[in-house]
Each structure stands twice: as structure tokens, then as C-alpha cells.
């Protein structure tokens, strides 16, 4: 009995993942708001009614794709920020990580870039929530660094959001880089490094520039 139940659960997981994979592939050239449920189920070879065993609607599938697209970045970025090898090492590791992750998950990042301001509200909200959680985790990691001593929680959150915005912008640039121009990614990486250095240098001077009152 347990073996049969386990086989059914495994089959259910496989079908769910197949629906996610099909949805992601179909979203290469269209937005989620224009994608039909029947297109997805046809690509997988299941009846439309079978879709509802896994997702409430297309928005629910989109939210699952958001979690799949961004979930793995959290632990990797936190690990980089926890390193104590100095600012330059952290900057280089961050850019390398973003470039590699985009290369390995290009379709996921294309989906996020398109749907971040797309027409499906629940997916927009999910992406915003993920970025908010991302900023919260980055703020905690940055706050643990000695250079952050004396920073207010509000300023630390602002710094984290600045880092996250730059990471998203850099990831989008890598995703859109022309495949026939090998120098494009080098230019993107160089610019991102310069921007991260600028943020870091500003961080070193922030408390002195803000003054005792934080103005």
C-alpha cells in the first residue's frame, strides 16, 4: 500500500514539474497573461482538468515559477556576503555568481524580468515579496560585517535594497547580452564591479556624511 502511495506521489511530483517546465518554455516568447492553460497541458500531454490537481490557476503556476526561479539565489548570495576575504573578493564572487546563475537559468531570469512588471498581479506581488525577502537577508548579512557598526536598521535596509537592485539589473543585462559578442559580458561584469565598488566606498563614508542626527 505504501509503495503504491509513494509511486503516486512521485508521479504527481513529476507531472507538476512537467507543467512548470512546459510553462517556462512557452513563456520564452510570451507573457503569462497571454498563456493559456490548454497550451500548457497540451505540451505535457495531460487533460486540462488535470492541471487543477497541481495549481489553482495560471497565476498559481506563475507563483511557483517565481519560487523556482529565485529560491536558489538566497543561500548563494548569503554565503558570498558571509565571506571575510575583503571587499574586492566579495565583489568579484558576487559578479561571478550572478553571471553563472543567469547562464544556467536564463529562461527563469527572462520570466522574472518580464513578469516583474507584467499583467498578473499575484505574480508581480510574489516577485516583489521575494525581492523584499532577498533585501532582508542581505541586510542581515551586511549588518554582521564590522564595517556596519553604528548603522541604523533603516539605513542598513536601504543599503541592502541598493545591492539587490544592482544585482537584478546586472542579472538582466547578462540575460540580454548578445551571444555573438563575446566582449559584452566582460563589459557588463566590469561595469557591475565598478558600481559595487562605488557603493562600498560610499558605505565607508556614510556615517560621517550622515552626521550624528542621521540627516
GROMACS .gro file of C-alpha atoms in nm:
model
  215
    1UNK     CA    1   0.000   0.000   0.000
    2UNK     CA    2   0.275   0.242   0.099
    3UNK     CA    3   0.468   0.154  -0.216
    4UNK     CA    4   0.164   0.237  -0.431
    5UNK     CA    5   0.111   0.563  -0.245
    6UNK     CA    6   0.478   0.653  -0.289
    7UNK     CA    7   0.461   0.581  -0.661
    8UNK     CA    8   0.154   0.800  -0.695
    9UNK     CA    9   0.322   1.085  -0.509
   10UNK     CA   10   0.629   1.054  -0.729
   11UNK     CA   11   0.413   1.061  -1.042
   12UNK     CA   12   0.229   1.366  -0.910
   13UNK     CA   13   0.557   1.548  -0.849
   14UNK     CA   14   0.679   1.458  -1.197
   15UNK     CA   15   0.360   1.586  -1.360
   16UNK     CA   16   0.374   1.907  -1.159
   17UNK     CA   17   0.735   1.966  -1.262
   18UNK     CA   18   0.648   1.886  -1.623
   19UNK     CA   19   0.375   2.153  -1.613
   20UNK     CA   20   0.624   2.404  -1.471
   21UNK     CA   21   0.882   2.317  -1.735
   22UNK     CA   22   0.626   2.345  -2.013
   23UNK     CA   23   0.500   2.677  -1.881
   24UNK     CA   24   0.852   2.816  -1.861
   25UNK     CA   25   0.933   2.702  -2.215
   26UNK     CA   26   0.612   2.854  -2.354
   27UNK     CA   27   0.689   3.180  -2.175
   28UNK     CA   28   1.007   3.227  -2.375
   29UNK     CA   29   0.814   3.430  -2.631
   30UNK     CA   30   0.502   3.550  -2.449
   31UNK     CA   31   0.379   3.685  -2.119
   32UNK     CA   32   0.196   3.483  -1.856
   33UNK     CA   33  -0.121   3.685  -1.906
   34UNK     CA   34  -0.140   3.562  -2.267
   35UNK     CA   35  -0.055   3.199  -2.194
   36UNK     CA   36  -0.349   2.960  -2.193
   37UNK     CA   37  -0.393   2.667  -1.959
   38UNK     CA   38  -0.467   2.438  -2.253
   39UNK     CA   39  -0.136   2.530  -2.416
   40UNK     CA   40   0.048   2.411  -2.107
   41UNK     CA   41  -0.147   2.087  -2.062
   42UNK     CA   42  -0.123   2.009  -2.433
   43UNK     CA   43   0.256   2.040  -2.415
   44UNK     CA   44   0.266   1.794  -2.125
   45UNK     CA   45   0.004   1.559  -2.266
   46UNK     CA   46  -0.245   1.576  -1.981
   47UNK     CA   47  -0.612   1.672  -1.981
   48UNK     CA   48  -0.691   2.034  -1.888
   49UNK     CA   49  -0.875   1.911  -1.580
   50UNK     CA   50  -0.552   1.751  -1.462
   51UNK     CA   51  -0.392   2.094  -1.429
   52UNK     CA   52  -0.608   2.169  -1.126
   53UNK     CA   53  -0.463   1.878  -0.932
   54UNK     CA   54  -0.143   2.081  -0.913
   55UNK     CA   55  -0.231   2.451  -0.946
   56UNK     CA   56  -0.538   2.663  -0.873
   57UNK     CA   57  -0.493   2.866  -1.191
   58UNK     CA   58  -0.224   3.008  -1.419
   59UNK     CA   59  -0.135   3.269  -1.159
   60UNK     CA   60  -0.061   2.991  -0.912
   61UNK     CA   61   0.168   2.828  -1.168
   62UNK     CA   62   0.339   3.164  -1.216
   63UNK     CA   63   0.400   3.199  -0.841
   64UNK     CA   64   0.555   2.851  -0.837
   65UNK     CA   65   0.785   2.958  -1.120
   66UNK     CA   66   0.888   3.267  -0.921
   67UNK     CA   67   0.983   3.047  -0.625
   68UNK     CA   68   1.170   2.810  -0.855
   69UNK     CA   69   1.349   3.096  -1.030
   70UNK     CA   70   1.467   3.293  -0.726
   71UNK     CA   71   1.475   3.041  -0.443
   72UNK     CA   72   1.823   2.908  -0.506
   73UNK     CA   73   1.978   3.255  -0.515
   74UNK     CA   74   1.910   3.328  -0.149
   75UNK     CA   75   2.154   3.083   0.005
   76UNK     CA   76   2.425   3.152  -0.254
   77UNK     CA   77   2.426   3.530  -0.209
   78UNK     CA   78   2.415   3.495   0.170
   79UNK     CA   79   2.717   3.265   0.153
   80UNK     CA   80   2.912   3.519  -0.051
   81UNK     CA   81   2.825   3.803   0.185
   82UNK     CA   82   2.931   3.594   0.483
   83UNK     CA   83   3.284   3.558   0.344
   84UNK     CA   84   3.555   3.754   0.523
   85UNK     CA   85   3.803   3.781   0.235
   86UNK     CA   86   3.766   4.154   0.183
   87UNK     CA   87   3.550   4.381  -0.033
   88UNK     CA   88   3.722   4.311  -0.365
   89UNK     CA   89   3.689   3.936  -0.322
   90UNK     CA   90   3.323   3.971  -0.226
   91UNK     CA   91   3.255   4.192  -0.529
   92UNK     CA   92   3.425   3.951  -0.770
   93UNK     CA   93   3.247   3.649  -0.621
   94UNK     CA   94   2.910   3.825  -0.642
   95UNK     CA   95   2.950   3.907  -1.012
   96UNK     CA   96   3.077   3.558  -1.092
   97UNK     CA   97   2.783   3.406  -0.910
   98UNK     CA   98   2.526   3.619  -1.091
   99UNK     CA   99   2.683   3.551  -1.433
  100UNK     CA  100   2.695   3.175  -1.375
  101UNK     CA  101   2.344   3.155  -1.235
  102UNK     CA  102   2.198   3.351  -1.526
  103UNK     CA  103   2.386   3.131  -1.772
  104UNK     CA  104   2.243   2.818  -1.608
  105UNK     CA  105   1.889   2.954  -1.562
  106UNK     CA  106   1.842   3.201  -1.847
  107UNK     CA  107   1.477   3.113  -1.908
  108UNK     CA  108   1.396   3.166  -1.540
  109UNK     CA  109   1.552   3.512  -1.538
  110UNK     CA  110   1.376   3.605  -1.860
  111UNK     CA  111   1.049   3.508  -1.694
  112UNK     CA  112   1.125   3.720  -1.385
  113UNK     CA  113   1.235   4.021  -1.592
  114UNK     CA  114   0.915   4.009  -1.799
  115UNK     CA  115   0.668   3.934  -1.520
  116UNK     CA  116   0.815   4.174  -1.262
  117UNK     CA  117   0.602   4.444  -1.423
  118UNK     CA  118   0.363   4.211  -1.606
  119UNK     CA  119  -0.011   4.183  -1.610
  120UNK     CA  120  -0.066   3.909  -1.349
  121UNK     CA  121  -0.084   4.081  -1.013
  122UNK     CA  122  -0.034   3.776  -0.794
  123UNK     CA  123   0.291   3.704  -0.977
  124UNK     CA  124   0.407   4.067  -0.953
  125UNK     CA  125   0.335   4.056  -0.580
  126UNK     CA  126   0.523   3.728  -0.546
  127UNK     CA  127   0.830   3.869  -0.721
  128UNK     CA  128   0.818   4.183  -0.505
  129UNK     CA  129   0.789   3.968  -0.193
  130UNK     CA  130   1.088   3.757  -0.298
  131UNK     CA  131   1.298   4.068  -0.360
  132UNK     CA  132   1.184   4.205  -0.023
  133UNK     CA  133   1.295   3.885   0.149
  134UNK     CA  134   1.617   3.899  -0.050
  135UNK     CA  135   1.683   4.254   0.078
  136UNK     CA  136   1.606   4.143   0.434
  137UNK     CA  137   1.859   3.859   0.411
  138UNK     CA  138   2.123   4.083   0.251
  139UNK     CA  139   2.068   4.345   0.523
  140UNK     CA  140   2.123   4.082   0.792
  141UNK     CA  141   2.441   3.958   0.623
  142UNK     CA  142   2.579   4.310   0.571
  143UNK     CA  143   2.484   4.409   0.924
  144UNK     CA  144   2.704   4.130   1.062
  145UNK     CA  145   3.012   4.284   0.898
  146UNK     CA  146   3.236   4.507   1.119
  147UNK     CA  147   3.211   4.797   0.874
  148UNK     CA  148   2.837   4.818   0.951
  149UNK     CA  149   2.887   4.906   1.317
  150UNK     CA  150   2.676   5.209   1.407
  151UNK     CA  151   2.437   5.178   1.114
  152UNK     CA  152   2.065   5.212   1.182
  153UNK     CA  153   1.834   4.928   1.071
  154UNK     CA  154   1.667   5.169   0.826
  155UNK     CA  155   1.996   5.265   0.661
  156UNK     CA  156   2.108   4.902   0.651
  157UNK     CA  157   1.784   4.809   0.475
  158UNK     CA  158   1.836   5.092   0.226
  159UNK     CA  159   2.189   4.968   0.154
  160UNK     CA  160   2.063   4.612   0.107
  161UNK     CA  161   1.793   4.727  -0.135
  162UNK     CA  162   2.059   4.915  -0.333
  163UNK     CA  163   2.264   4.595  -0.360
  164UNK     CA  164   1.960   4.389  -0.460
  165UNK     CA  165   1.855   4.641  -0.726
  166UNK     CA  166   2.205   4.631  -0.874
  167UNK     CA  167   2.210   4.251  -0.870
  168UNK     CA  168   1.876   4.238  -1.053
  169UNK     CA  169   1.992   4.496  -1.309
  170UNK     CA  170   2.317   4.305  -1.363
  171UNK     CA  171   2.136   3.972  -1.398
  172UNK     CA  172   1.903   4.124  -1.657
  173UNK     CA  173   2.198   4.266  -1.850
  174UNK     CA  174   2.372   3.927  -1.855
  175UNK     CA  175   2.048   3.765  -1.972
  176UNK     CA  176   2.011   4.011  -2.259
  177UNK     CA  177   2.378   4.003  -2.361
  178UNK     CA  178   2.433   3.935  -2.730
  179UNK     CA  179   2.558   3.580  -2.781
  180UNK     CA  180   2.762   3.681  -3.088
  181UNK     CA  181   2.962   3.947  -2.899
  182UNK     CA  182   3.196   3.775  -2.651
  183UNK     CA  183   3.301   4.110  -2.509
  184UNK     CA  184   2.953   4.205  -2.392
  185UNK     CA  185   2.957   4.000  -2.073
  186UNK     CA  186   3.304   4.132  -1.985
  187UNK     CA  187   3.176   4.488  -2.018
  188UNK     CA  188   2.871   4.409  -1.805
  189UNK     CA  189   3.090   4.250  -1.537
  190UNK     CA  190   3.333   4.544  -1.540
  191UNK     CA  191   3.052   4.797  -1.501
  192UNK     CA  192   2.889   4.597  -1.222
  193UNK     CA  193   3.219   4.571  -1.035
  194UNK     CA  194   3.267   4.946  -1.063
  195UNK     CA  195   2.916   5.008  -0.935
  196UNK     CA  196   2.964   4.773  -0.640
  197UNK     CA  197   3.295   4.942  -0.555
  198UNK     CA  198   3.121   5.280  -0.565
  199UNK     CA  199   2.851   5.154  -0.328
  200UNK     CA  200   3.115   5.008  -0.097
  201UNK     CA  201   3.320   5.331  -0.086
  202UNK     CA  202   3.004   5.528  -0.015
  203UNK     CA  203   2.924   5.281   0.261
  204UNK     CA  204   3.257   5.353   0.430
  205UNK     CA  205   3.178   5.726   0.440
  206UNK     CA  206   2.806   5.706   0.514
  207UNK     CA  207   2.814   5.756   0.892
  208UNK     CA  208   3.048   6.054   0.868
  209UNK     CA  209   2.841   6.208   0.588
  210UNK     CA  210   2.511   6.147   0.768
  211UNK     CA  211   2.617   6.320   1.086
  212UNK     CA  212   2.507   6.241   1.441
  213UNK     CA  213   2.139   6.300   1.363
  214UNK     CA  214   2.140   6.080   1.052
  215UNK     CA  215   2.047   6.381   0.829
   0.00000   0.00000   0.00000
